[in-house]
PDB file of C-alpha atoms in Angstrom:
ATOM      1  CA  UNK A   1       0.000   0.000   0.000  1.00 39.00           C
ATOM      2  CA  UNK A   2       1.277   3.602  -0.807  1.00 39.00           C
ATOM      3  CA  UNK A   3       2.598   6.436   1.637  1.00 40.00           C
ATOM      4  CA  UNK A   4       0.074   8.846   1.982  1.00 42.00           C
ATOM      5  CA  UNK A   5       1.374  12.114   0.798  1.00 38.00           C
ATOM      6  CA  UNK A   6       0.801  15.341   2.521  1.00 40.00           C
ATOM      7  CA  UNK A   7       0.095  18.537   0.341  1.00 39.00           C
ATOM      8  CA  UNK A   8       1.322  21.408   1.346  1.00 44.00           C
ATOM      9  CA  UNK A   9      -1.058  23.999   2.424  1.00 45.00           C
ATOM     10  CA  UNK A  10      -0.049  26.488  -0.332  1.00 47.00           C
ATOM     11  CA  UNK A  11      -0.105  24.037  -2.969  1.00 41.00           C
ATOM     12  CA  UNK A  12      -3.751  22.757  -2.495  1.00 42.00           C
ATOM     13  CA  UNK A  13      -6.738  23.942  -4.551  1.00 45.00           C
ATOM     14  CA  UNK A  14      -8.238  27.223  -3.390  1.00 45.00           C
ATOM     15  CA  UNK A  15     -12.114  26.968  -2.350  1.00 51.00           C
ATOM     16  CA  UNK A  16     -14.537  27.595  -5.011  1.00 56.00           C
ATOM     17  CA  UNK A  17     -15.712  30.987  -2.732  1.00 67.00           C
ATOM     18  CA  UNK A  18     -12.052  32.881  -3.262  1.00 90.00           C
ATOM     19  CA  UNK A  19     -11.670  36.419  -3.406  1.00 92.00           C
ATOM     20  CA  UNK A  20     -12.035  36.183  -7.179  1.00 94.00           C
ATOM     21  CA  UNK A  21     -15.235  34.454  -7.132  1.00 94.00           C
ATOM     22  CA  UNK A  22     -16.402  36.289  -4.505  1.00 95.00           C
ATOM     23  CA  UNK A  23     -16.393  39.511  -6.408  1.00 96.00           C
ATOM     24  CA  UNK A  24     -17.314  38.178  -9.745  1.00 95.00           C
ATOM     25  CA  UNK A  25     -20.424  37.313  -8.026  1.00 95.00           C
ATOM     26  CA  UNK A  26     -20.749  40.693  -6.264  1.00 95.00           C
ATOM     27  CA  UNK A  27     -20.552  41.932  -9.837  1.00 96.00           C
ATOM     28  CA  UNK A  28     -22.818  39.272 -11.480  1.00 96.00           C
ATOM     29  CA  UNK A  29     -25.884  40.589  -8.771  1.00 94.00           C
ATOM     30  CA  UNK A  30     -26.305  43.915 -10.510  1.00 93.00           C
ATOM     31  CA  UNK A  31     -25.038  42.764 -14.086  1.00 93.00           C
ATOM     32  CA  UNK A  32     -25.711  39.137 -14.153  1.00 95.00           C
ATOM     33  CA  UNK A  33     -24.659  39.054 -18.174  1.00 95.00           C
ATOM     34  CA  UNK A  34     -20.608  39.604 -16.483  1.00 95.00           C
ATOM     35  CA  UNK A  35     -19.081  36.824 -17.597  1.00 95.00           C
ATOM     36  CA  UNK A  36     -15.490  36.273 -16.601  1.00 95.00           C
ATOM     37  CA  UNK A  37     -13.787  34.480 -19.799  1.00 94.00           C
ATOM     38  CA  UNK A  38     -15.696  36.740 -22.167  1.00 95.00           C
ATOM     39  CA  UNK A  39     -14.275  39.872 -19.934  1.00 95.00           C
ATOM     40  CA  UNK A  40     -10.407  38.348 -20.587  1.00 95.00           C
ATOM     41  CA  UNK A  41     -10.720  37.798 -23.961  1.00 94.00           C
ATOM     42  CA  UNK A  42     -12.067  41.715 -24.119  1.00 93.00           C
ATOM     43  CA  UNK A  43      -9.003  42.865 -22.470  1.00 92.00           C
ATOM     44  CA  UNK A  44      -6.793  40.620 -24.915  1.00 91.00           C
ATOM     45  CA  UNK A  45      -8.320  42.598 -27.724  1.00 92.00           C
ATOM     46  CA  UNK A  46      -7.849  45.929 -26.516  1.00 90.00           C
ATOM     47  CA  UNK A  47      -4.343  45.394 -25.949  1.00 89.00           C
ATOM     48  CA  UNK A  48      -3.727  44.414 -29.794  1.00 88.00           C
ATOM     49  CA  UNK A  49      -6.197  47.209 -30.949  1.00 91.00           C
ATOM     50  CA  UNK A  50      -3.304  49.540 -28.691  1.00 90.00           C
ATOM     51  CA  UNK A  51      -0.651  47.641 -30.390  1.00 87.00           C
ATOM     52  CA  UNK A  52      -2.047  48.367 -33.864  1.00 88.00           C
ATOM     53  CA  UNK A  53      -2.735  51.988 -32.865  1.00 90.00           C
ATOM     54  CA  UNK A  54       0.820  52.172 -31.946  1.00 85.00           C
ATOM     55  CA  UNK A  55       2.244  51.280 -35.004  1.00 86.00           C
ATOM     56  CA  UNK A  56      -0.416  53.419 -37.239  1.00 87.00           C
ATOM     57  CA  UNK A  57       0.358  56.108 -34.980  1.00 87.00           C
ATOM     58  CA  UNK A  58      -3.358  56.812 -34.908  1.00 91.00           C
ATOM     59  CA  UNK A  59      -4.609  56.839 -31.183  1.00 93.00           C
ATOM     60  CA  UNK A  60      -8.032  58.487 -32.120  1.00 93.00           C
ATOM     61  CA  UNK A  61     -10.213  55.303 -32.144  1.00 93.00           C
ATOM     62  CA  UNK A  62      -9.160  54.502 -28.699  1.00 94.00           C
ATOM     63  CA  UNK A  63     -10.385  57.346 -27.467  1.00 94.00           C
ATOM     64  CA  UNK A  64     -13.512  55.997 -25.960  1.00 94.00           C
ATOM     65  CA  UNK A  65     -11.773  52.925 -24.806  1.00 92.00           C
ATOM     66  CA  UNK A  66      -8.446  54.155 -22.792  1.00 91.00           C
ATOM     67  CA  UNK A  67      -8.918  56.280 -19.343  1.00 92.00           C
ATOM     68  CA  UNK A  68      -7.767  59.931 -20.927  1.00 95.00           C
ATOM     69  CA  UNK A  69      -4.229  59.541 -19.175  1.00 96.00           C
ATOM     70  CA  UNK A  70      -3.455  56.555 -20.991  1.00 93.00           C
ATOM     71  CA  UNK A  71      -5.057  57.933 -24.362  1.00 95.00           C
ATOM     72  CA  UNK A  72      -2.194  61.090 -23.850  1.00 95.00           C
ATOM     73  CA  UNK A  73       0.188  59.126 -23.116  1.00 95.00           C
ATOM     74  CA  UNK A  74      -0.224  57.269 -26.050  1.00 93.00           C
ATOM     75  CA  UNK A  75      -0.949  60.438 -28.550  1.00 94.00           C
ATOM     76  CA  UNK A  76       2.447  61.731 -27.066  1.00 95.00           C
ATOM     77  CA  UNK A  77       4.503  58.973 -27.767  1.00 91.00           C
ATOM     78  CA  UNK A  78       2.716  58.115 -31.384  1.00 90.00           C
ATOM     79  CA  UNK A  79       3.835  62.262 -31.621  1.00 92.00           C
ATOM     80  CA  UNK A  80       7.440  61.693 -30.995  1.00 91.00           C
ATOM     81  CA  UNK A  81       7.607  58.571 -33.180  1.00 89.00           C
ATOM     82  CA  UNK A  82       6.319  60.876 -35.932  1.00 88.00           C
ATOM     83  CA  UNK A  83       8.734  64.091 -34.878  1.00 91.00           C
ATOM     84  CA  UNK A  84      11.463  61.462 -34.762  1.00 89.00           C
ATOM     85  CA  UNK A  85      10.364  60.056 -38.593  1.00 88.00           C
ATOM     86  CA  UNK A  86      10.180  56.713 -37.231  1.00 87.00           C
ATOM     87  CA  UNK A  87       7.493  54.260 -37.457  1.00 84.00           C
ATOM     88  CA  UNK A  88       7.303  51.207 -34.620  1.00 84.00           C
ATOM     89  CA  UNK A  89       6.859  47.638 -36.287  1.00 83.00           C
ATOM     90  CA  UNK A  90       4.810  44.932 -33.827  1.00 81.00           C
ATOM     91  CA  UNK A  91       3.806  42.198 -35.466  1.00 82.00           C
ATOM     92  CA  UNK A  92       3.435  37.977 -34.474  1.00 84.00           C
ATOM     93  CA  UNK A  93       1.275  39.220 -31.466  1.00 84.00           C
ATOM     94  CA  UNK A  94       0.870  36.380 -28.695  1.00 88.00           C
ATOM     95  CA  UNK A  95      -1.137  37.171 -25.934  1.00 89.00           C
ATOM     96  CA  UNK A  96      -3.017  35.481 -22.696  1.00 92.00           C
ATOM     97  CA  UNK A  97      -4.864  37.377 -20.701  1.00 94.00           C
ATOM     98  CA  UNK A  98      -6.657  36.104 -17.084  1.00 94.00           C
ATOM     99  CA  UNK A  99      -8.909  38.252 -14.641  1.00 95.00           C
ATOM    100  CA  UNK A 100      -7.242  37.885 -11.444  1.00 95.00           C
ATOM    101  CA  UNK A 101      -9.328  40.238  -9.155  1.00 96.00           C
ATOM    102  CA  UNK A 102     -12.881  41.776  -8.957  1.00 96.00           C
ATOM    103  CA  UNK A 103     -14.438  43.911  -6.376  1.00 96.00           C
ATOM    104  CA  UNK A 104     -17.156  46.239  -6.345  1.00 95.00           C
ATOM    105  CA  UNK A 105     -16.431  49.267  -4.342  1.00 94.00           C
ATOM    106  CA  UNK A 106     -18.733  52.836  -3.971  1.00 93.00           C
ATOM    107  CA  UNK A 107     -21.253  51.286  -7.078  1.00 90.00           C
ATOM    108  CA  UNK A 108     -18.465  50.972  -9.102  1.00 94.00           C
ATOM    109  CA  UNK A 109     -17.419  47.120 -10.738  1.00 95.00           C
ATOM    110  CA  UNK A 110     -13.739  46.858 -10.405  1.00 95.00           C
ATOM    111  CA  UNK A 111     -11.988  44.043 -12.566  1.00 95.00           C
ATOM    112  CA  UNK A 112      -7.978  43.421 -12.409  1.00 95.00           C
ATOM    113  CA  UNK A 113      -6.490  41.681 -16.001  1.00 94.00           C
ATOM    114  CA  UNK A 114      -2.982  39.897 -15.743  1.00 94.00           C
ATOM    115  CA  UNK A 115      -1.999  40.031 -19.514  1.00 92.00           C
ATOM    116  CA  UNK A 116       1.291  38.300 -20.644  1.00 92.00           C
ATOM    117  CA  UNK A 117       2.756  37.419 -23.936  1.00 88.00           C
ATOM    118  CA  UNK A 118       5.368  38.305 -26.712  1.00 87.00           C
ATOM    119  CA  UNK A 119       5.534  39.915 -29.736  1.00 84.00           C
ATOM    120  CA  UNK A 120       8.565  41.238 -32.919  1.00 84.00           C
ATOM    121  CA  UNK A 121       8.504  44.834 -31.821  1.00 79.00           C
ATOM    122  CA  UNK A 122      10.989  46.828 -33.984  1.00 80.00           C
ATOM    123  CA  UNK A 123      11.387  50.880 -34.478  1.00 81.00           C
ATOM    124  CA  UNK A 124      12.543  51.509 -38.153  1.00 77.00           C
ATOM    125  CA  UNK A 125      13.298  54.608 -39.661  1.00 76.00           C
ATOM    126  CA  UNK A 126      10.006  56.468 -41.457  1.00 68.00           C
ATOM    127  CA  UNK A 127      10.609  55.191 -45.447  1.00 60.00           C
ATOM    128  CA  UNK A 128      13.768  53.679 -45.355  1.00 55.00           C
ATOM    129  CA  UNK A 129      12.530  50.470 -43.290  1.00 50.00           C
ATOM    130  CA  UNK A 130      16.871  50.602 -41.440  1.00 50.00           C
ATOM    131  CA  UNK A 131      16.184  49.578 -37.798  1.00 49.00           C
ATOM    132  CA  UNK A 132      16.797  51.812 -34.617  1.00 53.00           C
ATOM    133  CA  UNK A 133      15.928  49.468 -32.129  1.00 53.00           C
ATOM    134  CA  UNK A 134      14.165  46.000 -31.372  1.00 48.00           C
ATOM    135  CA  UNK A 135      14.011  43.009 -33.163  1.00 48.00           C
ATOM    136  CA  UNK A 136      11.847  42.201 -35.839  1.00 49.00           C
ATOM    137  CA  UNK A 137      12.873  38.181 -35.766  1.00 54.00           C
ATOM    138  CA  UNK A 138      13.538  37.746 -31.993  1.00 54.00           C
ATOM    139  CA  UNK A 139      10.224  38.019 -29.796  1.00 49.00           C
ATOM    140  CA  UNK A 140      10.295  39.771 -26.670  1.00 51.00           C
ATOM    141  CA  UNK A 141       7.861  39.548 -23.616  1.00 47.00           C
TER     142      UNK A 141
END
């Protein structure tokens, strides 16, 4: 007969009522079409639709989308690529993204994305395609 094996405390499965599932359901009680998966997969998106805005250097579709701090950041740095005459390349775009937190707090839904991934991110120079930084055969996280 086998040793029984002890698990570690840390290394056991967390109860089904975590933190996590504790606010998604906070959330799901006044929007009960909040779905989790379908949230992630959102957030995924909206980091390639910044990625594409990036390289365009057109920010002005995102403006409903990004808090307006993020949208200037953006518009200044898509400005100083163009001041600059270079154009940033991101292409082969792998991405996961997970919801790792949800709360609601003052009648506001508050949702926490953990996003990783990798992608060929190169600056070139504007028309002459010579590269000024990155790779645009080695992916970087």
């Amino acid at each position: 007969m086998p040793a029984a094996v002890s698990v570690p405390s840390d290394l056991t499965t967390p109860s089904p009522d975590s933190s996590l599932d504790r606010g998604v359901g906070d959330i799901r009680s006044t929007d009960a079409r909040f779905d989790p998966d379908k949230f992630a997969g959102y957030t995924g998106m909206a980091f390639r639709d910044v990625q594409h805005a990036w390289t365009t250097g057109d920010v002005g579709p995102l403006r409903d989308r990004l808090t307006p701090e993020m949208y200037g950041e953006l518009q200044v740095r898509c400005d100083g690529l163009r001041k600059a005459r270079q154009l940033n390349r991101v292409d082969h775009i792998e991405i996961r993204a997970e919801i790792t937190e949800a709360w609601q707090e003052g009648g506001q839904d508050y949702v926490t994305a953990y996003i990783a991934g990798s992608a060929l991110d190169s600056r070139v120079g504007d028309g002459t395609a010579q590269g000024v930084t990155g790779s645009a055969e080695i992916p970087g996280d």
